[in-house]
Amino acid sequence: HGGAVIAPQVQGKQELAFDYRINQNTNEKDELAKIAIDLVSADHAYYFDSGSTILSMAKIINEEHHAIVTSAANIAVELSRSGNNTVTLLGGQISPNTLSCSGPQAQHMLRDINIDVAFMATSGFSENGGFTVGSLAEAELKREVIRKSTLTVMIADHTKINKSYPFTFAELNAIDIIIGDKFTDAFIRQAEINDVIIFSPNDGKTSDERIKMFNELFKNNF
């Protein structure tokens, strides 16, 4: 009465609707977006995955010219608000949960696109399942994006850890950097074993230090 709603299905292996997720943990997502956007410059070609935190990145991107490919219709619109960006939107069937295009059309477009750095999102991560989503088509697209990228940056707040969905698109060793707010000790140990760099608001690093680590990693992987 007076505004109560039924929460979307959380772990019935169906992803939360985007309109619901965008209003959850907004402060944490904004902090992660600020860390991620510091890694974006005019020097590289980028992929922006779908996701509410990556949408926050698009809203605060700097005024330089950027070449960005995305599968997310809402992120493409946000990036296009600035005439400085060259934005390519992958085609395909759009998901009402993620506002992301996927399917054969998206993968066909991706074949001729080169990606330096991919900023990826996930619906869940578990030690046994890896990074997972609720859609097979989206999992296949994400897997191909990661394969084509020189560096992969995963953005995952604490609500994604120890959560699993039906389709795995990456294991931890496929990721170069993960940006999050809270990590379990077990996750940190696994990241160290797989040479994954962790950035978080409380990691004690300055923006310049993170950018330096990012640039060195990109140079080593190029």
Steps between C-alpha positions, in 0.01 A plus 500: 500500500633844416797385296595147604610282208587135452875467457616339174622143508852515636645153472247299310771531239317791342687829493355805669324749272717797406254756639532326836876458497578859401359619833692250713834582672527826307775651717718191468445485123591867461826441687589207277408699189738778604786252537423343163459825307845616611637214288332635184701726272498597135778254421306174481196338342251395768213261552235599757292204610142537619442568868392769743853577621628532144209732427632713788839501324338627180341787691833630634732434206738788427477731200776335295417311183442130564431207267257274684310187403212392721223243501280714725244728339473732802878535528527578128245779542681641803838497326350661191387802698858619459595575142858409589436126507489255210248243617422166336196307622496128436173373354291205600215407731469736796454364851245675722708407805834643385404726206777321314500377139630150439466210262645414156475858369703640790769233466517550124563875548762426762714297258630812326545710815826533692490560875786625713321508835167341592308618807283203589214435740376178653183383669688274737834344592569177684817297541351199323294682238723795415332812359141424405188648343145383446502508118687261272512755217648766728751252641619412150538868407688583819731203445584623150560858618746377762676283243549797267612749765858581592394576858181407683378702797217341697279724715316313775362636825472278807147386415639297208746293705395143588202523268457269203287505183460229235756611242873550559677745269841527671719355769703722729820437301344668193479833684785749536352750745193480721342809654275445801409632841535196728673167451521191715844376607443190289430711192811712557713185526354366176563833326865495612543143376364602159701826480185714506546857623234623742395865517255620763409827675690386810809352334720791608601583142474842340346549159845562351632176650213301352549663158871417510429135586239485225734648237781262593265204481367607161855548368597151619193341341501688171 
